[in-house]
Amino acid sequence: MSIVNEEVYSVEAAQAEVKSAAAAAAETITEERGDTIRTRMGKADVIKFAGLILFFILSGVAVAAVWPYIGMLFEEGGTEILKEEVQNAGVGGIFVILGIQLLQIIVAVIPGEVVQVAAGMVYGTWGGFAIIVVGCVISSAIIFILVRKLGAPFVQNMVSTKYLEKFRAFEATGKLDLIVFFLFLIPGLPKDMFTYLVPLTDMPLGKFLILANVARMPGILVSTFASNGIMQGDYVTSIILFAVAGVIAVLGIVFRDKILAFFGNRFGSHKNG
């Protein structure tokens, strides 16, 4: 009997050692994953902070460059002189606005309308429109590739969890393409934040760039057209356009969560039906 007891004890001891080793291994894996997530989140902080610093530097350079011309606005015919002077800066002026537009989307906290208005005032309706669209395409592609490479932890450090969950629900409806188009079309919604969320879905890069940037175009065109109207002296039309666009944008901001819930419920219920 003692031999049997000893064998039973040995088996139990061996099982305990296996369980202990397995628990230790699991704990080690968990810690390694946690370290990886913390590292990725740290990278997100660094990238965002660097983007903000670079934006402020570029903004400071841009302000310093045009500061001598601001006084022209108060002189007779100064508006036309200012427009010609900035346009004469050539490629340099284009790249300043393009660079700010890139950062506006990448940092995702800078109002895009300000950049659009500036582009329209300096380069006209279609010139400003083209610069902004190019900036949107390039910056959207950069973010998409970056998020696909770094994964969810990169986004979780910058975007609210509730929006992550909403986009997972949008993808589950099977109508993600249509939802993304409308979300980027409606004024007042956080399009730059959505740019960080779409790459977490299965949508291909090419499709995202087409849907998102085609949907942005009407709002961009309104901004550049209205701001160019100010430079042309058509103040009434420009004020009306800015007022209407502003009201729609405010409604989009106020009812943001309800709009997102509508798309989730609408297309979710359609799939279930």
Short mmCIF file of C-alpha atoms in Angstrom, two decimals:
data_model
loop_
_atom_site.label_atom_id
_atom_site.label_comp_id
_atom_site.label_asym_id
_atom_site.label_seq_id
_atom_site.Cartn_x
_atom_site.Cartn_y
_atom_site.Cartn_z
CA MET A 1 0.00 0.00 0.00
CA SER A 2 2.81 2.41 0.78
CA ILE A 3 4.23 1.91 -2.70
CA VAL A 4 0.83 2.71 -4.25
CA ASN A 5 0.48 5.78 -2.08
CA GLU A 6 3.92 6.94 -3.07
CA GLU A 7 3.09 6.48 -6.76
CA VAL A 8 -0.19 8.39 -6.36
CA TYR A 9 1.62 11.17 -4.53
CA SER A 10 4.26 11.32 -7.29
CA VAL A 11 1.60 11.61 -9.99
CA GLU A 12 -0.20 14.35 -8.09
CA ALA A 13 3.08 16.21 -7.54
CA ALA A 14 3.91 15.95 -11.24
CA GLN A 15 0.45 17.27 -12.18
CA ALA A 16 0.88 20.16 -9.78
CA GLU A 17 4.24 21.02 -11.30
CA VAL A 18 2.76 20.94 -14.84
CA LYS A 19 -0.11 23.24 -13.77
CA SER A 20 2.34 25.59 -12.09
CA ALA A 21 4.55 25.71 -15.17
CA ALA A 22 1.55 26.32 -17.43
CA ALA A 23 0.32 29.15 -15.21
CA ALA A 24 3.78 30.72 -15.19
CA ALA A 25 3.98 30.48 -18.98
CA ALA A 26 0.53 32.03 -19.38
CA GLU A 27 1.49 34.85 -17.04
CA THR A 28 4.68 35.45 -19.03
CA ILE A 29 2.75 35.58 -22.33
CA THR A 30 0.22 37.99 -20.82
CA GLU A 31 2.98 40.25 -19.57
CA GLU A 32 4.69 40.17 -22.98
CA ARG A 33 1.43 41.09 -24.72
CA GLY A 34 0.85 43.85 -22.22
CA ASP A 35 4.35 45.20 -22.84
CA THR A 36 3.69 45.11 -26.60
CA ILE A 37 0.43 47.00 -26.24
CA ARG A 38 2.00 49.57 -23.96
CA THR A 39 4.85 50.01 -26.45
CA ARG A 40 2.45 50.53 -29.33
CA MET A 41 0.38 52.98 -27.36
CA GLY A 42 3.57 54.80 -26.51
CA LYS A 43 4.33 55.09 -30.22
CA ALA A 44 0.87 56.56 -30.79
CA ASP A 45 1.54 59.24 -28.19
CA VAL A 46 4.88 60.08 -29.76
CA ILE A 47 3.45 60.27 -33.29
CA LYS A 48 0.54 62.43 -32.22
CA PHE A 49 2.74 64.77 -30.21
CA ALA A 50 5.26 65.02 -33.05
CA GLY A 51 2.45 65.82 -35.46
CA LEU A 52 1.20 68.61 -33.24
CA ILE A 53 4.69 70.08 -32.86
CA LEU A 54 5.26 69.93 -36.61
CA PHE A 55 1.88 71.54 -37.23
CA PHE A 56 2.66 74.44 -34.91
CA ILE A 57 6.06 74.89 -36.56
CA LEU A 58 4.53 74.95 -40.04
CA SER A 59 1.76 77.25 -38.84
CA GLY A 60 4.34 79.62 -37.36
CA VAL A 61 6.32 79.62 -40.60
CA ALA A 62 3.17 80.24 -42.63
CA VAL A 63 2.02 83.09 -40.38
CA ALA A 64 5.48 84.69 -40.47
CA ALA A 65 5.52 84.41 -44.26
CA VAL A 66 2.18 86.15 -44.84
CA TRP A 67 2.27 88.59 -41.91
CA PRO A 68 3.69 91.50 -43.99
CA TYR A 69 0.76 91.14 -46.37
CA ILE A 70 -2.02 91.28 -43.79
CA GLY A 71 -1.95 95.08 -43.78
CA MET A 72 -2.80 95.02 -47.48
CA LEU A 73 -6.34 93.94 -46.62
CA PHE A 74 -6.98 97.40 -45.18
CA GLU A 75 -5.71 99.25 -48.26
CA GLU A 76 -7.63 100.10 -51.40
CA GLY A 77 -7.22 97.18 -53.81
CA GLY A 78 -5.23 95.37 -51.14
CA THR A 79 -7.19 92.13 -51.53
CA GLU A 80 -6.10 91.67 -55.12
CA ILE A 81 -2.52 92.62 -54.27
CA LEU A 82 -2.45 90.07 -51.45
CA LYS A 83 -3.81 87.35 -53.70
CA GLU A 84 -1.19 88.04 -56.38
CA GLU A 85 1.66 88.20 -53.88
CA VAL A 86 0.86 84.82 -52.31
CA GLN A 87 0.27 83.19 -55.69
CA ASN A 88 3.62 84.54 -56.87
CA ALA A 89 5.24 82.50 -54.10
CA GLY A 90 4.67 79.61 -56.49
CA VAL A 91 5.18 76.03 -55.39
CA GLY A 92 6.26 77.11 -51.90
CA GLY A 93 2.83 78.54 -51.12
CA ILE A 94 1.11 75.40 -52.38
CA PHE A 95 3.24 73.13 -50.23
CA VAL A 96 2.62 75.18 -47.09
CA ILE A 97 -1.16 74.76 -47.45
CA LEU A 98 -0.78 71.13 -48.52
CA GLY A 99 1.43 70.37 -45.52
CA ILE A 100 -1.02 71.96 -43.08
CA GLN A 101 -3.85 70.00 -44.69
CA LEU A 102 -1.91 66.77 -44.24
CA LEU A 103 -1.37 67.48 -40.56
CA GLN A 104 -4.98 68.58 -40.12
CA ILE A 105 -6.18 65.06 -40.88
CA ILE A 106 -3.28 63.18 -39.29
CA VAL A 107 -3.52 65.01 -35.95
CA ALA A 108 -7.35 64.87 -36.16
CA VAL A 109 -7.99 67.77 -33.77
CA ILE A 110 -7.46 70.71 -36.14
CA PRO A 111 -10.57 72.16 -37.87
CA GLY A 112 -10.33 71.34 -41.57
CA GLU A 113 -12.61 74.19 -42.64
CA VAL A 114 -9.96 76.77 -41.74
CA VAL A 115 -7.45 75.21 -44.14
CA GLN A 116 -10.09 74.88 -46.87
CA VAL A 117 -11.05 78.54 -46.59
CA ALA A 118 -7.41 79.63 -46.77
CA ALA A 119 -6.83 77.49 -49.86
CA GLY A 120 -9.89 78.93 -51.59
CA MET A 121 -8.92 82.52 -50.82
CA VAL A 122 -5.38 82.11 -52.13
CA TYR A 123 -5.74 79.67 -55.04
CA GLY A 124 -9.37 80.13 -56.05
CA THR A 125 -12.27 77.70 -56.05
CA TRP A 126 -10.76 74.91 -58.13
CA GLY A 127 -7.10 75.45 -57.29
CA GLY A 128 -7.84 75.39 -53.57
CA PHE A 129 -10.19 72.44 -54.07
CA ALA A 130 -7.47 70.45 -55.85
CA ILE A 131 -4.86 71.16 -53.15
CA ILE A 132 -7.20 70.12 -50.32
CA VAL A 133 -8.35 66.94 -52.08
CA VAL A 134 -4.75 65.89 -52.79
CA GLY A 135 -3.91 66.54 -49.12
CA CYS A 136 -6.88 64.46 -47.99
CA VAL A 137 -5.93 61.52 -50.22
CA ILE A 138 -2.27 61.50 -49.14
CA SER A 139 -2.96 61.90 -45.42
CA SER A 140 -5.77 59.32 -45.48
CA ALA A 141 -3.44 56.81 -47.14
CA ILE A 142 -0.71 57.47 -44.57
CA ILE A 143 -3.10 56.95 -41.66
CA PHE A 144 -4.65 53.84 -43.21
CA ILE A 145 -1.27 52.15 -43.73
CA LEU A 146 -0.07 53.20 -40.28
CA VAL A 147 -3.15 51.84 -38.50
CA ARG A 148 -3.04 48.59 -40.46
CA LYS A 149 0.59 48.16 -39.41
CA LEU A 150 0.26 49.06 -35.71
CA GLY A 151 -3.24 47.69 -35.11
CA ALA A 152 -5.99 48.53 -32.62
CA PRO A 153 -3.74 49.58 -29.70
CA PHE A 154 -2.50 52.49 -31.83
CA VAL A 155 -6.07 53.74 -32.29
CA GLN A 156 -7.33 52.97 -28.79
CA ASN A 157 -4.98 55.55 -27.36
CA MET A 158 -6.53 58.32 -29.45
CA VAL A 159 -10.15 57.35 -30.14
CA SER A 160 -12.98 56.64 -27.71
CA THR A 161 -13.84 52.97 -27.24
CA LYS A 162 -17.50 53.62 -28.08
CA TYR A 163 -16.54 54.63 -31.62
CA LEU A 164 -14.42 51.50 -32.03
CA GLU A 165 -17.42 49.41 -31.03
CA LYS A 166 -19.71 51.30 -33.43
CA PHE A 167 -17.44 50.61 -36.39
CA ARG A 168 -17.30 46.93 -35.50
CA ALA A 169 -21.11 46.99 -35.51
CA PHE A 170 -21.13 48.84 -38.86
CA GLU A 171 -18.93 46.16 -40.40
CA ALA A 172 -21.23 43.44 -39.07
CA THR A 173 -24.17 44.95 -41.00
CA GLY A 174 -22.55 44.08 -44.33
CA LYS A 175 -23.18 47.67 -45.51
CA LEU A 176 -19.91 49.24 -44.41
CA ASP A 177 -19.20 50.81 -47.83
CA LEU A 178 -22.46 52.76 -47.84
CA ILE A 179 -22.13 53.77 -44.19
CA VAL A 180 -18.58 55.06 -44.65
CA PHE A 181 -19.63 57.14 -47.66
CA PHE A 182 -22.46 58.85 -45.76
CA LEU A 183 -20.36 59.40 -42.63
CA PHE A 184 -17.76 61.27 -44.68
CA LEU A 185 -20.47 63.16 -46.58
CA ILE A 186 -22.44 64.57 -43.63
CA PRO A 187 -21.01 67.87 -42.28
CA GLY A 188 -20.12 68.09 -38.61
CA LEU A 189 -19.19 64.44 -38.12
CA PRO A 190 -15.61 63.66 -36.99
CA LYS A 191 -14.31 62.52 -40.38
CA ASP A 192 -10.67 62.69 -39.33
CA MET A 193 -11.40 60.35 -36.42
CA PHE A 194 -13.24 57.98 -38.77
CA THR A 195 -10.06 57.87 -40.86
CA TYR A 196 -8.39 56.08 -37.94
CA LEU A 197 -11.27 53.63 -37.48
CA VAL A 198 -11.95 52.37 -41.00
CA PRO A 199 -8.52 50.67 -41.33
CA LEU A 200 -9.49 48.42 -38.40
CA THR A 201 -12.15 46.88 -40.65
CA ASP A 202 -11.60 44.68 -43.71
CA MET A 203 -12.16 47.52 -46.19
CA PRO A 204 -9.31 47.72 -48.77
CA LEU A 205 -7.21 50.88 -48.97
CA GLY A 206 -8.25 51.77 -52.53
CA LYS A 207 -11.95 51.51 -51.80
CA PHE A 208 -11.59 53.60 -48.65
CA LEU A 209 -9.71 56.38 -50.44
CA ILE A 210 -12.38 56.57 -53.15
CA LEU A 211 -15.39 56.48 -50.81
CA ALA A 212 -14.03 58.86 -48.18
CA ASN A 213 -12.56 61.49 -50.48
CA VAL A 214 -15.40 61.56 -53.01
CA ALA A 215 -17.76 62.07 -50.04
CA ARG A 216 -15.59 64.94 -48.74
CA MET A 217 -15.64 66.79 -52.06
CA PRO A 218 -18.98 68.66 -51.80
CA GLY A 219 -18.04 70.19 -48.44
CA ILE A 220 -14.57 71.13 -49.67
CA LEU A 221 -16.00 72.72 -52.81
CA VAL A 222 -18.46 74.81 -50.82
CA SER A 223 -15.64 76.11 -48.60
CA THR A 224 -13.28 77.01 -51.44
CA PHE A 225 -16.09 78.52 -53.55
CA ALA A 226 -17.37 80.69 -50.70
CA SER A 227 -13.90 81.82 -49.63
CA ASN A 228 -12.99 82.64 -53.22
CA GLY A 229 -16.23 84.64 -53.40
CA ILE A 230 -14.95 86.82 -50.56
CA MET A 231 -11.80 87.54 -52.55
CA GLN A 232 -13.95 88.38 -55.58
CA GLY A 233 -16.12 90.74 -53.54
CA ASP A 234 -19.25 88.56 -53.65
CA TYR A 235 -19.81 88.87 -49.91
CA VAL A 236 -23.56 88.12 -49.88
CA THR A 237 -23.26 84.75 -51.61
CA SER A 238 -20.26 83.77 -49.50
CA ILE A 239 -21.94 84.71 -46.22
CA ILE A 240 -25.06 82.75 -47.15
CA LEU A 241 -23.03 79.67 -48.07
CA PHE A 242 -20.94 79.84 -44.91
CA ALA A 243 -24.07 80.36 -42.78
CA VAL A 244 -25.91 77.38 -44.29
CA ALA A 245 -22.82 75.16 -44.08
CA GLY A 246 -22.26 76.28 -40.49
CA VAL A 247 -25.82 75.45 -39.43
CA ILE A 248 -25.64 71.99 -41.03
CA ALA A 249 -22.26 71.35 -39.39
CA VAL A 250 -23.59 72.37 -35.97
CA LEU A 251 -26.54 70.01 -36.41
CA GLY A 252 -24.12 67.25 -37.34
CA ILE A 253 -22.08 67.90 -34.18
CA VAL A 254 -25.12 68.09 -31.90
CA PHE A 255 -26.78 64.96 -33.28
CA ARG A 256 -23.55 63.04 -33.91
CA ASP A 257 -24.38 60.07 -31.68
CA LYS A 258 -27.96 59.86 -32.98
CA ILE A 259 -26.72 59.86 -36.58
CA LEU A 260 -24.29 57.04 -35.83
CA ALA A 261 -27.00 55.11 -33.99
CA PHE A 262 -29.36 55.59 -36.96
CA PHE A 263 -26.91 53.99 -39.39
CA GLY A 264 -26.27 51.12 -37.02
CA ASN A 265 -29.98 50.47 -36.44
CA ARG A 266 -31.03 51.08 -40.04
CA PHE A 267 -28.57 48.78 -41.74
CA GLY A 268 -28.39 46.34 -38.83
CA SER A 269 -32.16 45.77 -38.88
CA HIS A 270 -32.10 45.55 -42.70
CA LYS A 271 -29.57 42.71 -42.47
CA ASN A 272 -31.59 40.90 -39.82
CA GLY A 273 -34.71 41.24 -41.90
#
